[in-house]
Every structure is written in structure tokens, then in C-alpha cells.
Short mmCIF file of C-alpha atoms in Angstrom, two decimals:
data_model
loop_
_atom_site.label_atom_id
_atom_site.label_comp_id
_atom_site.label_asym_id
_atom_site.label_seq_id
_atom_site.Cartn_x
_atom_site.Cartn_y
_atom_site.Cartn_z
CA MET A 1 46.89 152.72 45.57
CA ASN A 2 44.12 154.18 43.39
CA ASP A 3 40.42 153.48 43.86
CA THR A 4 40.24 151.11 40.89
CA LEU A 5 42.87 148.83 42.36
CA GLN A 6 41.26 148.97 45.78
CA LYS A 7 37.97 147.80 44.32
CA THR A 8 39.47 145.00 42.27
CA ARG A 9 41.79 143.55 44.88
CA HIS A 10 40.87 139.97 45.78
CA ARG A 11 40.61 138.78 49.35
CA PHE A 12 42.74 135.76 50.15
CA GLY A 13 41.33 133.21 52.56
CA SER A 14 44.37 131.18 53.57
CA PRO A 15 46.47 132.68 56.40
CA ALA A 16 49.63 131.52 54.63
CA VAL A 17 48.53 133.11 51.37
CA ARG A 18 47.41 136.32 53.08
CA SER A 19 50.83 136.54 54.67
CA VAL A 20 52.86 136.16 51.48
CA VAL A 21 50.56 138.49 49.57
CA ARG A 22 50.85 141.13 52.28
CA VAL A 23 54.63 140.94 52.12
CA SER A 24 54.64 141.28 48.34
CA THR A 25 52.09 144.08 48.31
CA SER A 26 53.83 146.01 51.09
CA ALA A 27 57.10 145.91 49.19
CA ALA A 28 55.37 147.15 46.07
CA LEU A 29 53.65 149.97 47.96
CA PHE A 30 56.94 151.01 49.55
CA ALA A 31 58.42 151.28 46.07
CA LEU A 32 55.44 153.33 44.96
CA ALA A 33 55.83 155.74 47.87
CA ALA A 34 59.55 156.08 47.31
CA CYS A 35 59.05 156.92 43.67
CA GLY A 36 56.03 159.17 44.13
CA LYS A 37 54.70 158.40 40.65
CA ALA A 38 52.56 155.29 40.77
CA ASP A 39 51.84 155.17 37.06
CA ARG A 40 55.56 154.99 36.21
CA THR A 41 56.82 152.84 39.03
CA PRO A 42 58.84 149.71 38.16
CA THR A 43 56.80 146.68 39.04
CA ALA A 44 57.46 143.24 40.44
CA SER A 45 59.47 144.64 43.36
CA GLY A 46 58.04 141.86 45.50
CA ALA A 47 59.06 138.99 43.23
CA SER A 48 61.41 136.64 45.03
CA ASN A 49 62.35 133.00 45.21
CA ASP A 50 59.88 132.75 48.08
CA LEU A 51 56.91 133.76 45.95
CA LEU A 52 56.02 134.60 42.37
CA ILE A 53 52.49 135.98 41.87
CA VAL A 54 50.96 135.43 38.45
CA GLY A 55 47.99 137.46 37.24
CA TYR A 56 45.98 134.85 35.34
CA ASP A 57 43.04 135.50 33.06
CA ARG A 58 40.71 132.72 34.20
CA GLU A 59 40.12 130.02 36.75
CA PRO A 60 40.70 126.43 35.65
CA ASP A 61 37.60 124.36 35.00
CA THR A 62 39.55 121.37 36.33
CA MET A 63 43.18 120.56 37.11
CA ASN A 64 42.87 117.28 35.19
CA ARG A 65 44.96 117.93 32.08
CA TYR A 66 42.97 115.51 29.97
CA ALA A 67 39.61 117.01 30.93
CA THR A 68 40.26 120.76 30.89
CA HIS A 69 38.96 122.83 27.96
CA ILE A 70 41.41 125.71 28.44
CA LEU A 71 45.19 126.15 28.31
CA GLU A 72 46.96 123.98 30.87
CA ASP A 73 49.46 126.48 32.24
CA ILE A 74 48.74 125.81 35.92
CA GLU A 75 48.23 122.09 35.48
CA SER A 76 51.49 121.63 33.56
CA CYS A 77 53.46 122.83 36.58
CA VAL A 78 52.11 119.80 38.44
CA VAL A 79 51.51 117.06 35.84
CA GLU A 80 54.24 116.52 33.26
CA GLY A 81 53.91 114.92 29.86
CA LEU A 82 56.10 112.24 28.39
CA VAL A 83 57.14 115.06 26.06
CA THR A 84 56.67 118.78 25.66
CA ASN A 85 57.26 121.49 23.05
CA ASP A 86 60.24 123.73 23.73
CA GLU A 87 60.79 127.40 22.89
CA GLN A 88 61.99 126.47 19.40
CA MET A 89 58.91 124.34 18.65
CA ARG A 90 60.84 121.11 18.99
CA ILE A 91 59.23 118.08 20.59
CA VAL A 92 61.51 117.15 23.48
CA PRO A 93 61.35 114.30 26.01
CA VAL A 94 60.33 114.89 29.63
CA LEU A 95 59.18 111.70 31.36
CA ALA A 96 60.19 109.76 28.26
CA ALA A 97 63.86 108.84 27.99
CA GLU A 98 63.80 109.67 24.26
CA ILE A 99 61.44 110.46 21.41
CA PRO A 100 60.53 107.22 19.58
CA THR A 101 61.44 107.28 15.89
CA ILE A 102 61.87 104.81 13.08
CA GLU A 103 65.61 105.49 13.19
CA ASN A 104 66.02 104.56 16.87
CA LYS A 105 63.65 101.59 16.42
CA GLY A 106 61.08 103.20 18.67
CA VAL A 107 58.51 103.07 15.84
CA VAL A 108 57.73 99.82 14.06
CA MET A 109 55.52 99.61 10.97
CA ARG A 110 53.42 96.45 10.99
CA ALA A 111 52.50 94.39 7.96
CA ASP A 112 48.80 94.85 8.73
CA GLY A 113 49.06 98.63 8.19
CA GLY A 114 49.29 99.53 11.85
CA MET A 115 52.22 100.75 13.88
CA ASP A 116 53.79 100.18 17.28
CA VAL A 117 55.36 103.00 19.26
CA ILE A 118 57.78 102.02 22.00
CA TRP A 119 58.00 104.56 24.80
CA LYS A 120 61.04 104.18 27.04
CA LEU A 121 60.45 105.98 30.35
CA ARG A 122 63.02 107.72 32.49
CA PRO A 123 64.13 105.66 35.49
CA GLY A 124 63.84 107.09 38.97
CA VAL A 125 60.79 109.30 38.36
CA ARG A 126 58.25 109.16 41.17
CA TRP A 127 54.80 110.54 41.69
CA HIS A 128 54.62 113.15 44.42
CA ASP A 129 53.48 110.50 46.91
CA GLY A 130 56.68 108.51 46.29
CA THR A 131 55.17 105.82 44.06
CA PRO A 132 57.31 105.07 40.96
CA HIS A 133 56.03 106.36 37.63
CA THR A 134 55.87 103.32 35.32
CA SER A 135 54.58 101.98 32.05
CA ALA A 136 51.49 100.76 33.92
CA ASP A 137 50.47 104.42 34.19
CA VAL A 138 50.74 104.81 30.42
CA LYS A 139 48.53 101.78 29.86
CA PHE A 140 46.04 102.90 32.50
CA THR A 141 45.75 106.32 30.84
CA VAL A 142 44.96 104.83 27.43
CA ASP A 143 42.48 102.35 28.91
CA ALA A 144 40.74 105.06 30.96
CA ILE A 145 40.29 107.32 27.94
CA ASN A 146 39.15 104.57 25.58
CA LYS A 147 36.83 102.87 28.06
CA GLY A 148 34.12 105.37 27.15
CA ASP A 149 32.54 106.16 30.51
CA TRP A 150 34.69 109.26 30.98
CA LYS A 151 34.69 112.23 28.65
CA PRO A 152 38.12 113.81 28.28
CA GLU A 153 38.51 117.02 26.30
CA SER A 154 39.61 115.04 23.24
CA VAL A 155 40.12 111.39 22.35
CA ASP A 156 41.99 112.15 19.14
CA GLY A 157 44.81 109.68 18.66
CA PHE A 158 43.72 107.55 21.61
CA ASP A 159 40.80 106.13 19.65
CA ARG A 160 43.35 104.84 17.12
CA ILE A 161 45.13 102.82 19.82
CA THR A 162 44.13 99.15 20.12
CA GLY A 163 46.11 98.45 23.26
CA VAL A 164 49.28 98.94 25.28
CA ASP A 165 51.76 96.26 26.34
CA THR A 166 54.10 96.74 29.29
CA PRO A 167 57.01 94.27 28.94
CA ASP A 168 58.72 95.99 31.86
CA SER A 169 58.10 98.88 34.22
CA LEU A 170 59.90 101.38 32.00
CA THR A 171 58.64 100.26 28.57
CA ALA A 172 55.19 100.91 27.12
CA VAL A 173 54.45 99.54 23.64
CA VAL A 174 51.50 101.43 22.17
CA HIS A 175 49.71 99.62 19.34
CA TYR A 176 47.96 101.77 16.72
CA LYS A 177 45.44 100.26 14.32
CA GLU A 178 46.80 102.52 11.56
CA LEU A 179 49.74 104.81 10.90
CA TYR A 180 49.43 107.93 13.00
CA ALA A 181 51.99 110.63 12.25
CA PRO A 182 51.28 112.92 15.26
CA TYR A 183 52.10 110.08 17.71
CA GLN A 184 54.97 112.02 19.29
CA LEU A 185 52.53 114.34 21.08
CA GLN A 186 50.15 111.55 22.14
CA PHE A 187 51.15 111.86 25.80
CA VAL A 188 51.99 115.56 25.94
CA ARG A 189 49.36 115.84 28.69
CA GLY A 190 51.07 113.17 30.72
CA THR A 191 49.68 110.08 32.37
CA LEU A 192 47.13 109.29 35.05
CA PRO A 193 48.34 107.63 38.28
CA LYS A 194 47.01 104.09 38.18
CA HIS A 195 47.61 103.42 41.87
CA LEU A 196 45.40 106.38 42.82
CA LEU A 197 42.64 106.25 40.20
CA GLN A 198 42.17 102.59 39.29
CA GLY A 199 38.56 101.49 39.79
CA ARG A 200 37.33 105.04 40.34
CA ASP A 201 34.93 107.22 38.34
CA LEU A 202 37.14 109.91 36.85
CA ASN A 203 34.14 112.18 36.36
CA THR A 204 33.72 112.46 40.14
CA ALA A 205 37.31 112.02 41.38
CA ASN A 206 37.39 115.59 42.66
CA ASP A 207 40.34 115.02 44.96
CA TYR A 208 42.43 114.39 41.84
CA ASN A 209 40.62 116.85 39.58
CA ARG A 210 41.25 119.72 41.99
CA ALA A 211 44.69 118.68 43.24
CA PRO A 212 46.16 116.13 40.85
CA LEU A 213 48.97 113.84 41.78
CA GLY A 214 51.84 114.58 39.44
CA THR A 215 55.56 114.26 38.89
CA GLY A 216 56.17 117.94 38.17
CA PRO A 217 58.16 120.55 40.07
CA TYR A 218 55.09 121.83 41.93
CA ARG A 219 52.02 120.48 43.68
CA VAL A 220 48.73 122.10 44.61
CA LYS A 221 48.78 123.55 48.10
CA GLU A 222 45.43 125.33 47.94
CA TRP A 223 42.71 126.16 45.44
CA LYS A 224 40.49 128.96 46.69
CA THR A 225 37.53 128.91 44.30
CA GLY A 226 37.07 132.24 42.57
CA GLU A 227 40.34 133.66 43.87
CA TYR A 228 43.56 131.72 43.35
CA VAL A 229 45.52 128.50 43.07
CA LEU A 230 48.65 128.27 45.20
CA LEU A 231 51.37 125.85 44.13
CA GLU A 232 54.30 124.83 46.31
CA ALA A 233 57.63 123.37 45.25
CA VAL A 234 58.04 119.65 45.77
CA PRO A 235 60.87 118.86 48.21
CA SER A 236 62.88 116.70 45.82
CA TYR A 237 62.16 117.18 42.13
CA TRP A 238 63.35 114.27 40.00
CA ARG A 239 65.41 116.35 37.55
CA THR A 240 67.63 117.85 40.23
CA GLY A 241 66.97 115.98 43.46
CA ALA A 242 66.19 119.37 45.00
CA PRO A 243 63.17 121.72 45.04
CA PRO A 244 62.78 124.38 42.35
CA LYS A 245 64.37 127.71 43.22
CA ILE A 246 61.02 129.49 43.44
CA LYS A 247 59.20 128.06 46.44
CA GLN A 248 55.63 129.10 45.67
CA LEU A 249 53.62 130.13 42.61
CA LEU A 250 50.39 131.99 43.25
CA PHE A 251 47.97 132.22 40.32
CA ARG A 252 45.46 134.99 40.98
CA PHE A 253 42.31 134.80 38.86
CA LEU A 254 41.92 138.26 37.33
CA THR A 255 39.54 138.07 34.39
CA ASN A 256 39.70 141.76 33.50
CA THR A 257 42.71 142.66 31.35
CA THR A 258 42.94 146.22 32.69
CA THR A 259 42.95 144.94 36.25
CA ARG A 260 45.77 142.50 35.52
CA ILE A 261 47.93 145.20 33.97
CA ASN A 262 47.20 147.70 36.77
CA LEU A 263 48.16 145.16 39.41
CA LEU A 264 51.32 144.32 37.48
CA LYS A 265 52.24 148.00 37.40
CA SER A 266 51.54 148.38 41.13
CA GLY A 267 53.55 145.28 42.03
CA GLU A 268 50.61 143.28 43.42
CA VAL A 269 51.25 140.69 40.74
CA HIS A 270 54.72 139.95 39.39
CA MET A 271 53.94 138.28 36.09
CA VAL A 272 51.23 138.38 33.44
CA ALA A 273 51.22 135.71 30.77
CA LEU A 274 49.86 136.75 27.37
CA VAL A 275 49.87 140.51 27.82
CA PRO A 276 47.05 142.10 25.78
CA TRP A 277 48.56 143.55 22.64
CA ASP A 278 47.08 146.99 23.23
CA GLN A 279 48.95 147.16 26.57
CA VAL A 280 52.43 146.39 25.25
CA ARG A 281 53.35 150.00 24.48
CA GLU A 282 52.35 151.09 27.98
CA LEU A 283 54.49 148.42 29.68
CA THR A 284 57.58 148.77 27.48
CA PRO A 285 59.24 151.64 29.46
CA ILE A 286 58.95 149.85 32.83
CA SER A 287 62.49 148.76 33.64
CA ALA A 288 61.58 146.17 36.27
CA VAL A 289 59.45 144.24 33.79
CA ARG A 290 60.81 142.26 30.87
CA LEU A 291 58.48 141.79 27.94
CA ASN A 292 59.28 138.46 26.35
CA LYS A 293 57.95 138.36 22.78
CA VAL A 294 57.61 135.32 20.53
CA VAL A 295 55.62 134.72 17.38
CA GLY A 296 52.76 132.51 18.48
CA ASN A 297 51.84 129.23 16.85
CA GLY A 298 48.15 130.05 16.96
CA TYR A 299 45.50 132.25 15.43
CA GLU A 300 42.48 134.34 16.44
CA HIS A 301 39.33 133.60 14.50
CA VAL A 302 35.55 133.52 14.50
CA THR A 303 34.16 130.00 14.62
CA LEU A 304 30.93 129.68 12.59
CA ASN A 305 28.87 126.83 14.00
CA GLN A 306 27.15 125.25 11.00
CA ARG A 307 25.18 122.81 13.16
CA LYS A 308 23.71 125.39 15.54
CA TYR A 309 23.08 128.17 13.01
CA PRO A 310 21.97 126.69 9.64
CA ALA A 311 22.66 129.85 7.61
CA PHE A 312 26.37 129.22 8.13
CA ALA A 313 26.06 125.98 6.16
CA ASP A 314 25.87 128.14 3.01
CA LEU A 315 29.39 128.83 1.74
CA ARG A 316 28.28 132.17 0.31
CA VAL A 317 27.20 133.40 3.73
CA ARG A 318 30.51 132.41 5.32
CA GLN A 319 32.50 134.03 2.53
CA ALA A 320 30.40 137.19 2.71
CA LEU A 321 31.09 137.55 6.42
CA ALA A 322 34.81 136.99 5.87
CA HIS A 323 35.00 139.67 3.17
CA ALA A 324 33.16 142.15 5.41
CA VAL A 325 36.02 142.34 7.94
CA ASP A 326 38.80 144.90 7.46
CA ARG A 327 41.52 142.93 9.25
CA PRO A 328 44.41 145.37 8.68
CA LEU A 329 42.28 148.14 10.20
CA LEU A 330 41.49 146.00 13.25
CA ILE A 331 45.19 145.36 13.77
CA LYS A 332 46.12 149.01 13.36
CA THR A 333 43.40 150.52 15.52
CA ILE A 334 42.70 147.93 18.23
CA LEU A 335 45.79 145.71 18.41
CA ASP A 336 48.41 148.46 18.09
CA GLY A 337 50.10 146.67 15.19
CA GLN A 338 51.38 143.87 17.42
CA VAL A 339 50.11 141.01 15.22
CA GLU A 340 49.87 140.11 11.54
CA VAL A 341 47.02 139.14 9.25
CA VAL A 342 47.02 135.40 8.61
CA ASN A 343 44.83 133.29 6.37
CA GLY A 344 44.70 129.84 7.93
CA PRO A 345 45.30 127.62 10.95
CA ILE A 346 48.95 126.66 10.29
CA GLN A 347 51.27 129.56 10.94
CA PRO A 348 54.32 130.74 8.94
CA LEU A 349 56.84 129.42 11.50
CA ASN A 350 55.70 125.86 10.77
CA PRO A 351 57.38 123.99 7.87
CA ALA A 352 53.95 122.79 6.71
CA TYR A 353 52.67 126.36 6.22
CA GLU A 354 50.97 127.05 2.88
CA PRO A 355 50.99 130.74 1.85
CA ASN A 356 49.08 130.32 -1.40
CA VAL A 357 45.51 129.99 -0.17
CA LYS A 358 42.31 131.80 -1.04
CA ARG A 359 42.30 135.15 0.72
CA TYR A 360 39.34 137.06 2.09
CA ASP A 361 40.36 140.66 1.73
CA PHE A 362 38.03 143.48 2.74
CA ASP A 363 35.39 143.82 0.00
CA THR A 364 31.86 144.76 1.06
CA THR A 365 30.69 144.92 -2.56
CA LEU A 366 31.50 141.24 -2.91
CA SER A 367 29.92 140.52 0.50
CA ASN A 368 26.66 142.11 -0.57
CA ARG A 369 26.62 140.28 -3.88
CA LEU A 370 27.21 136.90 -2.20
CA LEU A 371 24.37 137.47 0.26
CA ASP A 372 22.08 138.58 -2.56
CA GLU A 373 22.92 135.41 -4.48
CA ALA A 374 22.22 133.33 -1.37
CA GLY A 375 18.69 134.79 -1.20
CA TRP A 376 19.16 137.05 1.82
CA THR A 377 17.43 140.27 0.83
CA ARG A 378 17.45 143.64 2.57
CA GLY A 379 14.33 144.97 4.19
CA ALA A 380 13.27 148.56 4.77
CA ASP A 381 15.59 148.73 7.77
CA GLY A 382 18.55 147.58 5.68
CA MET A 383 18.81 144.23 7.46
CA ARG A 384 18.61 140.95 5.59
CA ALA A 385 16.09 138.15 5.82
CA LYS A 386 15.13 134.99 3.93
CA ASP A 387 11.82 133.12 4.07
CA GLY A 388 10.73 135.41 6.85
CA LYS A 389 13.78 134.70 9.04
CA PRO A 390 16.35 137.41 9.76
CA LEU A 391 20.03 136.87 9.17
CA ALA A 392 20.79 137.34 12.84
CA PHE A 393 23.07 135.42 15.20
CA THR A 394 24.92 135.78 18.51
CA LEU A 395 28.68 135.80 18.91
CA ILE A 396 30.15 134.72 22.23
CA THR A 397 33.55 135.75 23.51
CA GLN A 398 35.49 136.15 26.74
CA SER A 399 34.38 138.91 29.08
CA GLY A 400 37.01 141.15 30.63
CA PHE A 401 39.26 140.66 27.59
CA ALA A 402 39.16 144.25 26.33
CA ILE A 403 40.64 143.46 22.92
CA ARG A 404 38.07 140.77 22.22
CA GLU A 405 35.26 143.01 23.40
CA ASN A 406 36.46 145.77 21.07
CA VAL A 407 37.02 143.41 18.14
CA SER A 408 33.53 141.99 18.70
CA GLN A 409 32.04 145.46 18.48
CA SER A 410 33.97 146.15 15.27
CA LEU A 411 32.71 142.88 13.80
CA GLN A 412 29.20 143.81 14.81
CA GLN A 413 29.47 147.10 12.91
CA ALA A 414 31.09 145.44 9.89
CA PHE A 415 28.35 142.81 9.62
CA ARG A 416 25.59 145.35 10.13
CA ALA A 417 26.98 147.30 7.17
CA ILE A 418 26.14 144.32 4.92
CA GLY A 419 22.73 143.77 6.52
CA VAL A 420 23.63 141.10 9.09
CA ASP A 421 22.53 141.46 12.70
CA MET A 422 25.11 140.08 15.14
CA GLN A 423 24.57 140.33 18.88
CA ILE A 424 27.41 139.95 21.37
CA ARG A 425 27.32 137.80 24.48
CA LEU A 426 30.25 138.14 26.87
CA MET A 427 31.03 135.12 29.02
CA ASP A 428 33.47 134.34 31.80
CA GLY A 429 36.58 132.63 30.44
CA THR A 430 35.97 129.50 32.49
CA ALA A 431 32.27 129.21 31.68
CA ILE A 432 32.80 129.65 27.95
CA SER A 433 34.95 126.52 27.80
CA SER A 434 32.06 124.17 28.48
CA VAL A 435 29.83 126.05 26.03
CA TRP A 436 32.21 125.59 23.10
CA PHE A 437 32.70 121.94 24.01
CA LYS A 438 28.95 121.36 23.86
CA GLY A 439 28.61 123.31 20.61
CA ASP A 440 25.92 125.45 22.24
CA PHE A 441 26.65 128.72 20.41
CA ASP A 442 26.17 130.37 17.01
CA ALA A 443 29.60 131.94 16.61
CA MET A 444 32.63 132.44 18.85
CA LEU A 445 35.61 134.79 18.79
CA HIS A 446 38.62 132.97 20.23
CA TRP A 447 41.98 131.44 19.41
CA TRP A 448 43.49 128.03 19.04
CA GLN A 449 47.02 127.77 20.41
CA MET A 450 48.58 124.93 18.41
CA GLY A 451 51.23 122.37 19.28
CA ALA A 452 54.50 121.82 17.44
CA ASP A 453 53.00 119.08 15.27
CA PRO A 454 50.83 120.58 12.50
CA GLU A 455 47.91 118.16 12.93
CA LEU A 456 44.64 119.67 11.62
CA THR A 457 42.44 116.58 11.76
CA LEU A 458 41.42 117.39 15.31
CA PHE A 459 39.94 120.72 14.20
CA PHE A 460 38.46 120.09 10.76
CA ALA A 461 37.74 116.40 10.03
CA HIS A 462 34.02 115.68 9.80
CA ASP A 463 34.09 113.08 12.59
CA ARG A 464 36.21 115.12 15.00
CA THR A 465 33.42 117.10 16.62
CA PRO A 466 33.49 117.06 20.46
CA PRO A 467 34.31 114.90 22.33
CA ALA A 468 36.29 113.20 19.54
CA GLY A 469 38.01 116.47 18.66
CA ARG A 470 37.63 120.23 18.33
CA ASN A 471 35.72 120.60 15.08
CA ILE A 472 33.30 123.12 16.57
CA ASN A 473 32.68 124.65 13.17
CA TYR A 474 30.95 121.32 12.47
CA VAL A 475 32.38 121.47 8.97
CA ASN A 476 31.67 118.29 6.98
CA ASP A 477 33.68 118.04 3.78
CA THR A 478 34.75 114.71 2.32
CA THR A 479 37.71 116.10 0.36
CA LEU A 480 39.07 117.88 3.41
CA SER A 481 38.65 114.87 5.70
CA GLN A 482 40.42 112.64 3.19
CA LEU A 483 43.38 115.03 3.01
CA LEU A 484 43.58 115.28 6.78
CA TYR A 485 43.46 111.56 7.45
CA ALA A 486 45.95 110.93 4.66
CA SER A 487 48.32 113.39 6.36
CA ASP A 488 47.88 111.57 9.67
CA ARG A 489 48.69 108.25 8.02
CA THR A 490 51.86 109.49 6.33
CA VAL A 491 55.09 109.35 8.30
CA ASP A 492 57.26 110.70 5.48
CA ALA A 493 57.69 114.33 6.58
CA GLU A 494 57.73 115.99 3.16
CA ARG A 495 54.82 113.95 1.83
CA ARG A 496 52.84 114.78 4.95
CA ARG A 497 53.58 118.49 4.55
CA ALA A 498 52.33 118.35 0.96
CA LEU A 499 49.05 116.84 2.14
CA LEU A 500 48.72 119.45 4.88
CA ARG A 501 49.34 122.22 2.37
CA GLY A 502 46.50 120.82 0.29
CA ALA A 503 44.32 120.72 3.39
CA GLN A 504 45.08 124.38 4.09
CA ARG A 505 44.03 125.33 0.57
CA ARG A 506 40.81 123.38 0.98
CA ILE A 507 40.06 124.97 4.36
CA ALA A 508 40.48 128.42 2.83
CA GLU A 509 38.10 127.53 0.01
CA LEU A 510 35.48 126.32 2.50
CA ALA A 511 35.87 129.32 4.84
CA PRO A 512 34.53 127.39 7.85
CA GLU A 513 35.74 130.20 10.11
CA ILE A 514 36.77 133.82 9.78
CA VAL A 515 40.55 133.86 10.23
CA LEU A 516 41.74 137.18 11.64
CA TYR A 517 45.36 137.39 12.85
CA ASN A 518 48.16 135.44 14.49
CA THR A 519 48.61 135.21 18.23
CA ALA A 520 51.94 136.89 18.89
CA LYS A 521 52.78 136.06 22.51
CA VAL A 522 53.98 138.73 24.89
CA ASP A 523 54.63 137.67 28.48
CA ALA A 524 55.45 140.23 31.17
CA VAL A 525 57.88 138.79 33.72
CA PRO A 526 60.14 140.29 36.37
CA ALA A 527 63.40 141.54 34.91
CA THR A 528 65.08 139.52 37.66
CA LEU A 529 63.54 136.24 36.48
CA LYS A 530 66.14 133.97 34.93
CA GLY A 531 65.43 130.88 32.85
CA PHE A 532 62.21 132.16 31.30
CA THR A 533 62.05 131.71 27.52
CA GLY A 534 58.38 131.83 26.55
CA ASN A 535 56.93 129.34 24.11
CA PRO A 536 55.18 129.75 20.74
CA THR A 537 53.07 126.60 21.16
CA ASN A 538 50.22 125.50 23.39
CA ALA A 539 52.81 124.20 25.86
CA GLY A 540 52.59 127.71 27.28
CA PRO A 541 55.11 129.91 29.08
CA PHE A 542 55.38 127.58 32.09
CA TRP A 543 56.81 124.70 30.06
CA ASN A 544 60.21 124.98 31.84
CA VAL A 545 59.09 126.49 35.16
CA HIS A 546 61.45 124.13 37.02
CA ALA A 547 64.39 126.14 35.65
CA TRP A 548 63.19 129.58 36.80
CA GLU A 549 64.97 131.60 39.44
CA ILE A 550 64.77 135.16 40.74
CA VAL A 551 68.28 136.65 40.65
CA PRO A 552 68.26 140.20 42.05
CA ARG A 553 70.27 142.75 40.08
#
């Protein structure tokens, strides 16, 4: 074991966890010794159906799926949705018996312009404490979110619900005040257990928020703050009547990308979700690791906060910054050609994708002209100012994420070349989530991982700023909002796609953010792991964790 790995190894507090980690690490070290070449040794030698160790890039802010501001990989192993997105970007039922549609009479259009969605739940599903999962939990979830004294990560869709009827324990009739096309993903984050949380303050229900009661294949055994979350298989999972094949999942919080990859190579972790693109080439020859690649339904971009930094409210400034970035060069030099330049939030694998949008190709001459026209003039030092104020802002991004740190530095150089001073602030991946939610930043380099439904209202409508949505650009454009809400209120698929294509064109014209490249997803898993498919959407790679099994070769 080299010195770097010795210094970065986490200490595990639980005797049970220390034991399983020692077994895994010892097996990996034995393999290293046998091979004699640590840097080429096949990894994941310790992966077994007793334990799968996942190197994870950040610690959850909460295990409450409705409250977290980051991807819900760990939480989704515990708390299931009524539906999920599968590996082909289809919306498929989980706790729901079927997907409600007009054709199966699960969706009813009312004469008053609203709609009713009838969710039929699977019989025989129980919470981990043995209590039946029922329509009362669906109603309780909607009421808890709409009550207003609890702030979930987003209320989008829920604030269009006027109420829920429960004619029987397996039927929930959700009443919308207007047509809402993305209704199928309304409960992708699942439901809250009424029998546990009724009458309680969800903001302070830390027993649930740290170890939620769910219906999923796993439950939280231990959360060691700053180190790991250990999940254990439930004894009788409702899909099979038996526990999942893999008994324990250990998520180690390893914020540094280099550390995660080194520990994967040494065998101290068995799986790394979302392998950094610059590490793919290095991992490809390792026979004991399978690199599962899918085109991601998401995009990396720079959010420009028009509310916090007023200069971004000028379209010319936003366009100038966009034209200053040589995206193909970033991809070639930093991302090892693993991704593609994209020009908007809906990706090519989605039927609603619009290719014919305004592009922001690399053109510093145009950048300089736009800034000149906007009144930002260069001083003796070459930097720009207006009315005595410098054109200077701070970009935040995730620390320990080497690619983002390098891209940030490249952006800094690119903007300085046109007279714009951008400072970089690196933040822990967990801490940054609350900052973006509060809008307390100038600019942010990050990605949105999108669901199978191409809804954009959540991200760009003028009234969908947090907590109502994720419009953290704070863009306010009447034309765009009208297109987005019209798309939400249109259930005809082709008509809705046409509206979303118009919205994409409008977003590109407004340049509310600097769109960089798509988020191709590469997950490193043991070659002996069967059942793993990956997932292009925000459902994440653990969407079917119940079906995983280690099958030695």
C-alpha cells in the first residue's frame, strides 16, 4: 500500500464495519502481493455477496429523498418511488401497480380544466417495520409538502395538486388544478410513512432523516458522520420474499477523485459510480473491473446567478462569457474526449431534443465586442470595469473533483483573456448543496442529471426559484415561462415536444447559463457483478440494486 493510500484511508468506528472492511482490504492486499505490481493489479478482489464497498463522492445532506439537494443514490436503495426510470429511459412502475394513462383510464380530464390521476398501488408491500404501504401514505406525502411549514428540495408539481382522495387502501386519486404532463414522475421519490411521521415536524425528525423507513431492498444499519453509510439487506423484500443477494452495501465518503480511483485499484473499494472521465483510460485495462458506459441524460454547465450578481442580468455579458470558452479544447485536453459538446438542457437521446438552437462557439473577438457594447471597458491592467466597479465574480464548484477544478482554472484563464476577473471557490460536495439552494453564489460549475420526462419548467420558469424549483439562474423571461407552462399543460406528446423545442431555442437565445458538455456516465463495477445496467437519468446506477449479485468467475 503506498503512502498516499495510507494517508487517505478512513477509520471505521463500528466493530461490524471494521471487520468487513478488514476482510475486504486483506483480500485486496493479498492479491497485490501475489501480483507484485500494485499499479496494475485487478481490483475488487474483495467484492462478495457479503459486502460491496462503494467509493462515493460525497456524504448525504439528509436521507430524506424529498429534502436532499444531491443525487439520491443511497436513499433510493432504502426508499422506493411509485415509479422509476429504467436503463432505457422508460418510466416504469415500482410501488405503483401500473403507470396511469388516459388509455387505461388512470388519467381523467375534468371539464374545469383540471385532471385526476388514479394511482393503483401494488398489494402486499410493507414498510420495513411491517406496516402496510397504502394510499394514505400518498395523501400524507402531498399534504406534508403542501402544508408549507416544511421545505422540501422542490414543490414542483405538488403545488398544482388540490387534494388526494383515498377510496380504498390501494387507490390514491390525485386531483390537479390544471393539466400537468409530467405527472408520471410526481412520486418518483416515493412516499412518506404516515404512521411514523404524522403530527411531527419533518424539519427536525432526525430519526427519519438519518435512517428513513422505507420499502426498498435495504435499510440503514449505521451512518458514521464523515465516514460512511452502511446499508443492510431487509430480511424479506417484497419483490421476492427474500433478501437481496448482496447482504451489505457500504458507501465510503471519498470526496477526492484521485483517492476514489486509487482505492478502487487497490481493492479497498469495489465500485465507483460516475468515474471521472480523465480516469477512464487508466481503468480500462483492469480485467477485474467492468466499465459500464451510458450516454447521460444531463449536462455540465456554469450557472450565472442574475439575482446575486447584477452584471449577469445583461444578455451581452452572458453571451460574451459563453463565446469565451473553447469547449472542444476543454473536452480534448481535460476530459480525454469522453464527452460531447452540447448546447442546451435537453439531450440528444430525448425525443424532445432540439438541435437547431443558437450556438456559442469560441469567438473572443465577439466576446470583446459584446462587453464593449455593454459598457465594460478595459483599464490599464487589461481588466474591465463599469461605473467604477470591476467585472469580477466568484465561481463555486466541488472540491476534490479534479476535472471540475481543472475546468474552473481553464474558465478563469478564458475569462481573464477578455478582461473578466473570475475567482474560484472550492467547496465540499455536501456543503455546496445548501449554498445553491439558497442562491448564495455568483456562478457555479455543476451538472443537472435529468429524469426521463423532459420537463424544463422546474429549471427555467420565472417562478420556479428555490424552494419552488431549481431556477438558480434566476432567469425571468415571460416568453420562456409561457412556453414552459404550455408544455406542462399539454398531454399530447408531439404537441408538447414542439413546445419544448421552442423553449430550448428560447433558452439558447437568453444564454442564462454557459452550457459545456453532456454527462456521459461511466460506472466502475466488479466484473463479477451481475444485474448492473447503469442508468442515463437521475435515477442513478442503483435504480435496480435489488437485482444485483456477485457471481465469481
